[in-house]
PDB file of C-alpha atoms in Angstrom:
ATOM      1  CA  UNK J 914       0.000   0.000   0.000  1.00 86.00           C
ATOM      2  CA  UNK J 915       1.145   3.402  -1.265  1.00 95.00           C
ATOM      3  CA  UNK J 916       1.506   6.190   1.165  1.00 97.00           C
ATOM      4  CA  UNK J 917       0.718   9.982   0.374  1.00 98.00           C
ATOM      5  CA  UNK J 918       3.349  12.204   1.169  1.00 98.00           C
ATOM      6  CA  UNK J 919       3.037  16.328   1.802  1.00 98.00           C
ATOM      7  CA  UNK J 920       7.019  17.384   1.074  1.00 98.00           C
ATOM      8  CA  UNK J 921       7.049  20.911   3.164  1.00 97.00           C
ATOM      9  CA  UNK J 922      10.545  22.777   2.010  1.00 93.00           C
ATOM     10  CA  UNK J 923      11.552  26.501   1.553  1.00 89.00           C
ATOM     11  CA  UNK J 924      11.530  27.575  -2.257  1.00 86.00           C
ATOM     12  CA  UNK J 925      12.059  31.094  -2.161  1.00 81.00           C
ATOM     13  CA  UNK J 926      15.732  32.053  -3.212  1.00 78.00           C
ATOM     14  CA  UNK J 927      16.885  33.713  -6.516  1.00 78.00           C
ATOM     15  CA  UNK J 928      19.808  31.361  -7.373  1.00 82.00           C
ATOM     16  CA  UNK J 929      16.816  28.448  -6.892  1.00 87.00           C
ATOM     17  CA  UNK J 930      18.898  26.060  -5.073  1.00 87.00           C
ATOM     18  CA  UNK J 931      16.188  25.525  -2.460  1.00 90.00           C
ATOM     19  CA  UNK J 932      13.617  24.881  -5.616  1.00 90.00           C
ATOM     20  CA  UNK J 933      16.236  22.813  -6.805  1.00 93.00           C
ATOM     21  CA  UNK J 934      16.406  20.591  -3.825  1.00 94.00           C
ATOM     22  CA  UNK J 935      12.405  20.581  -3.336  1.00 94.00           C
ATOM     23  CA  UNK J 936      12.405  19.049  -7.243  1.00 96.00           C
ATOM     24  CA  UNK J 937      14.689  16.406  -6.381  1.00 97.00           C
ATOM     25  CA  UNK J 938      13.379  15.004  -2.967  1.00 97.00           C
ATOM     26  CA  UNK J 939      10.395  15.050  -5.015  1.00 97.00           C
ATOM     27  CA  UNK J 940      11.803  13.254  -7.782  1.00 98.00           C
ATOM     28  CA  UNK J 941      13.311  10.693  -5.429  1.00 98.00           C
ATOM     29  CA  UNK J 942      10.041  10.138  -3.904  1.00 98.00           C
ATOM     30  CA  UNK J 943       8.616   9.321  -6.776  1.00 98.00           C
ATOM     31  CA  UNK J 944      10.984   6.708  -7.676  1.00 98.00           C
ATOM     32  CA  UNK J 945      10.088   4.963  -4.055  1.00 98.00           C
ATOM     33  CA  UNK J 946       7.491   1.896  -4.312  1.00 98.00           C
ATOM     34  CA  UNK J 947       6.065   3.192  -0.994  1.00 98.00           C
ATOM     35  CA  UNK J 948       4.891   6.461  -2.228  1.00 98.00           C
ATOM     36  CA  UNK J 949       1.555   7.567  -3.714  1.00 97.00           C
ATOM     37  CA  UNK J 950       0.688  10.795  -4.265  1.00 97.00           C
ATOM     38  CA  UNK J 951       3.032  13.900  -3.726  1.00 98.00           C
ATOM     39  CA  UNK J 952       1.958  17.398  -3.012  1.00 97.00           C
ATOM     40  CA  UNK J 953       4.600  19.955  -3.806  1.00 96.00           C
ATOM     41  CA  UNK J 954       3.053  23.202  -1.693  1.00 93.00           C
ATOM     42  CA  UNK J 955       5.572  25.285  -4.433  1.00 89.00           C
ATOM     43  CA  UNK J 956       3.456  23.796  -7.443  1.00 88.00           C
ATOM     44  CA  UNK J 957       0.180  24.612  -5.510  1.00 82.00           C
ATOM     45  CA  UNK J 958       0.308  28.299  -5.238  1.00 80.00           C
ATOM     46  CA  UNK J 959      -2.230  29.101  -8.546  1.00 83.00           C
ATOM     47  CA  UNK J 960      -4.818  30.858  -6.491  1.00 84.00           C
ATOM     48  CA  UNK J 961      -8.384  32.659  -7.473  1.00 90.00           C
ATOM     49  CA  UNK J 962      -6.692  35.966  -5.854  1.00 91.00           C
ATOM     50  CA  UNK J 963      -3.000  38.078  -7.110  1.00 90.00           C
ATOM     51  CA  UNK J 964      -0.519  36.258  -5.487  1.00 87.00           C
ATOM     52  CA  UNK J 965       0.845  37.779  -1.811  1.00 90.00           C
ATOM     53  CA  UNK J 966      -2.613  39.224  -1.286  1.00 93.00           C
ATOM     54  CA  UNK J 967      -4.177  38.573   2.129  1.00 95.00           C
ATOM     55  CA  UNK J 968      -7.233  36.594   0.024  1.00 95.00           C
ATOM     56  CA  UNK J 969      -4.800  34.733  -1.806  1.00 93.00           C
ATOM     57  CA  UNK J 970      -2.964  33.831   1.144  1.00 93.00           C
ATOM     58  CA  UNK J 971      -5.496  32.614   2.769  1.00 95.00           C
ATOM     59  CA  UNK J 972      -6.597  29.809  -0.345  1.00 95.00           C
ATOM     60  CA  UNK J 973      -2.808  28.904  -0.065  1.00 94.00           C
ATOM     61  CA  UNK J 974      -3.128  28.291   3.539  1.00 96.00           C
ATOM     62  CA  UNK J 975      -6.282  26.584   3.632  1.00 96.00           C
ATOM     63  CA  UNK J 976      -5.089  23.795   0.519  1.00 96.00           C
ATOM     64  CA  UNK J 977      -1.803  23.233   2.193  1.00 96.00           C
ATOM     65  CA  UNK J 978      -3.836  22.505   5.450  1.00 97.00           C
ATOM     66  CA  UNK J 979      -6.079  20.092   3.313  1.00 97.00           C
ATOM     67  CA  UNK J 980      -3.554  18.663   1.680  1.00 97.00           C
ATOM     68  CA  UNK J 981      -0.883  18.163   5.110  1.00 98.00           C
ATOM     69  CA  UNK J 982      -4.478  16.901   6.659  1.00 98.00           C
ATOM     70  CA  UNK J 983      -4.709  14.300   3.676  1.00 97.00           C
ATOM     71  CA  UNK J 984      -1.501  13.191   3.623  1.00 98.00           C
ATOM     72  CA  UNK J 985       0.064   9.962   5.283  1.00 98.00           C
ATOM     73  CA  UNK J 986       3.330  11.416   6.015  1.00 98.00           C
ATOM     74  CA  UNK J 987       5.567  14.875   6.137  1.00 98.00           C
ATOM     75  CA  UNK J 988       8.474  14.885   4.314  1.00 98.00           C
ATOM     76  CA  UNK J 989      10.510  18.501   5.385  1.00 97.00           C
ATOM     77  CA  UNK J 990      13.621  20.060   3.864  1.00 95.00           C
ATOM     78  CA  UNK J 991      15.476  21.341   6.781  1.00 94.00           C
ATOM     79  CA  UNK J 992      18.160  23.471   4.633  1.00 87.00           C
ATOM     80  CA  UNK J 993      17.564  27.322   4.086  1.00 82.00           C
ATOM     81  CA  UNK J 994      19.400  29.834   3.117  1.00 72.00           C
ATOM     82  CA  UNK J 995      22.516  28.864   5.095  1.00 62.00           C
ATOM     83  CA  UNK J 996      21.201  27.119   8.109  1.00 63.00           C
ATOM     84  CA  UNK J 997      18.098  26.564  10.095  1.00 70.00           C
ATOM     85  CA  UNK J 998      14.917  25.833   8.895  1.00 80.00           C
ATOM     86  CA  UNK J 999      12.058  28.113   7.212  1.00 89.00           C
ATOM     87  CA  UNK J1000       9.430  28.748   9.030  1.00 92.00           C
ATOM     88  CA  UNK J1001       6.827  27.571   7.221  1.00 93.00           C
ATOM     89  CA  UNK J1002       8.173  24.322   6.701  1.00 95.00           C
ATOM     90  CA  UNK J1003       9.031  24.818  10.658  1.00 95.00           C
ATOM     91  CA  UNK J1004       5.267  25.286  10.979  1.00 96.00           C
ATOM     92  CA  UNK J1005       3.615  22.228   8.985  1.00 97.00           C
ATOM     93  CA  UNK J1006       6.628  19.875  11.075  1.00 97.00           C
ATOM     94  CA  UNK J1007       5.248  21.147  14.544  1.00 97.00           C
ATOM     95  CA  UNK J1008       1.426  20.623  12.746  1.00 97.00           C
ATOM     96  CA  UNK J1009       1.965  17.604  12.018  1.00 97.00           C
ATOM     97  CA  UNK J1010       3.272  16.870  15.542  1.00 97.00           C
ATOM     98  CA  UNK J1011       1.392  13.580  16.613  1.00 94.00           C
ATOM     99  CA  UNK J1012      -0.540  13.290  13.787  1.00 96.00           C
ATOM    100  CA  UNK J1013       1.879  12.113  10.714  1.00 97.00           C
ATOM    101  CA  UNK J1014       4.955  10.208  10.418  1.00 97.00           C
ATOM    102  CA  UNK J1015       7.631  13.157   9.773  1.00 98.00           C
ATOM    103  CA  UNK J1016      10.520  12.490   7.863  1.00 98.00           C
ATOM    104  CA  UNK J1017      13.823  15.934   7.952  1.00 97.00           C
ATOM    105  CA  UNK J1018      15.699  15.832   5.121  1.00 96.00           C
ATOM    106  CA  UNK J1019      19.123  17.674   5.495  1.00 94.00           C
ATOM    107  CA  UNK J1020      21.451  18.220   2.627  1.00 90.00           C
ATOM    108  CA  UNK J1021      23.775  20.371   4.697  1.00 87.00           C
ATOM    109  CA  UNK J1022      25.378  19.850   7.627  1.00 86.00           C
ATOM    110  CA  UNK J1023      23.733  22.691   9.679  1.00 87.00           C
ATOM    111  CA  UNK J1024      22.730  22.360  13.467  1.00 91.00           C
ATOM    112  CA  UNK J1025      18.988  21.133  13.741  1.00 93.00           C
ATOM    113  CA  UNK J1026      17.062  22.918  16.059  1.00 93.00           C
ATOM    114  CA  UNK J1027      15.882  21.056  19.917  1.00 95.00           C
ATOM    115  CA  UNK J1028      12.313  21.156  18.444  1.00 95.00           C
ATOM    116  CA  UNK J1029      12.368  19.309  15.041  1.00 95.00           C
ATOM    117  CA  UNK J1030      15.105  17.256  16.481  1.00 94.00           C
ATOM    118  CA  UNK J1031      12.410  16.156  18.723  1.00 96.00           C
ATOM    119  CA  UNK J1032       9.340  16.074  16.519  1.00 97.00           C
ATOM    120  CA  UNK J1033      11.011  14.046  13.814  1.00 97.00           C
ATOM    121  CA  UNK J1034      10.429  10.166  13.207  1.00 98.00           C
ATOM    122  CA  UNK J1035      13.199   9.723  10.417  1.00 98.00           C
ATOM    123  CA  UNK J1036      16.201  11.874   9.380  1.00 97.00           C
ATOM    124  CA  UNK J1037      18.317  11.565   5.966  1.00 97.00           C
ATOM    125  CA  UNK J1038      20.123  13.418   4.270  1.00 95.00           C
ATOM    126  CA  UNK J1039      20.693  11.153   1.124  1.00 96.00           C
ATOM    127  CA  UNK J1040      18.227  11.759  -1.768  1.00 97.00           C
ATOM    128  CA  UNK J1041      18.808   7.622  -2.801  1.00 98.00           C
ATOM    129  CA  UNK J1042      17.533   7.493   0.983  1.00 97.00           C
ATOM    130  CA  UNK J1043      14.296   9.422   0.513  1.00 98.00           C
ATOM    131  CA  UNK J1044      13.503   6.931  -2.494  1.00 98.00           C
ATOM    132  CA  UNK J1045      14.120   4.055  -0.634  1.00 97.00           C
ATOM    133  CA  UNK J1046      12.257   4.609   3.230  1.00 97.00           C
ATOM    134  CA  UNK J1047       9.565   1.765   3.548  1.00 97.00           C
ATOM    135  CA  UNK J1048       6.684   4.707   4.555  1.00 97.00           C
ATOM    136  CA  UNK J1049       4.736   1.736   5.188  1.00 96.00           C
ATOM    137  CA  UNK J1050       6.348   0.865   8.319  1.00 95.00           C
ATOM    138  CA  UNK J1051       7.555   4.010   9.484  1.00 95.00           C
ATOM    139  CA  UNK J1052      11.106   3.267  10.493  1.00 92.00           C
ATOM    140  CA  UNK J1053      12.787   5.231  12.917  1.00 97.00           C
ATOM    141  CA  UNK J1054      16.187   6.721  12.467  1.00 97.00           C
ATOM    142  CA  UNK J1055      17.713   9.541  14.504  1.00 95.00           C
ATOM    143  CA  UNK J1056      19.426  12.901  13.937  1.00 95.00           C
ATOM    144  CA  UNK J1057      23.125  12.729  13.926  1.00 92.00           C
ATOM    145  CA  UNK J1058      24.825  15.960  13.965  1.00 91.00           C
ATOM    146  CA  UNK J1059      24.962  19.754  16.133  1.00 91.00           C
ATOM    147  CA  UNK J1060      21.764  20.502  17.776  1.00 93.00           C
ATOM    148  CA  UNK J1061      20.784  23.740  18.622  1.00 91.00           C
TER     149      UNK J1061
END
């Protein structure tokens, strides 16, 4: 059985590396036999209202809910912009607190904060890894590395 997966992950920057590293944890997830569906939030933000308006803000927010609230499992990209973690993705990890199997993916070698350290079922930071975790059984691997 095929899990449904909500990958939460800053894509904001000009040189695009962080909408670089969204495409390919999403790419890896497809390739893993465990995965279903995928919602991107970066390739969800078409909205009825001009984009960075309060109304359109509000659509965004409300499908990302729907879709985190959907989805089987969190997959969050921990690198931003030189270390720490944005904070919406730092927002949809502590939602999903409890209620979703969360997977950190870390490319860099950055400290991880107490909280997601904490929060987090699985941490990788191998894209091959992201298309090979059995979501199905929800391993368990910890955090290895500087916590803040």
């Amino acid at each position: 059985m095929t899990k449904n997966i909500y990958l939460a992950g800053p894509f904001f920057d000009e040189q695009n590396e962080q909408r670089n590293r969204a495409q390919k944890a999403f790419e890896a997830l497809q390739k893993n036999p465990t995965v279903g569906d995928i919602y991107l939030p970066m390739n969800n933000q078409e909205a009825n209202y001009p984009e960075l308006t309060l109304e359109w803000s509000k659509e965004v927010y409300h499908r990302d809910i729907n879709a985190m609230q959907e989805a089987d499992a969190i997959v969050a990209i921990h690198d931003f912009e030189g270390h720490g973690m944005d904070e919406g993705t730092a927002f949809e990890v502590g939602w999903a607190v409890g209620k979703k199997y969360i997977v950190v993916f870390q490319e860099k070698k950055n400290p991880v904060n107490v909280m997601i350290l904490q929060a987090a079922d699985y941490f990788t930071d191998s894209f091959e890894e992201l298309s090979k975790i059995d979501f199905d059984n929800e391993q368990k691997k910890e955090y290895n590395g500087e916590i803040i």
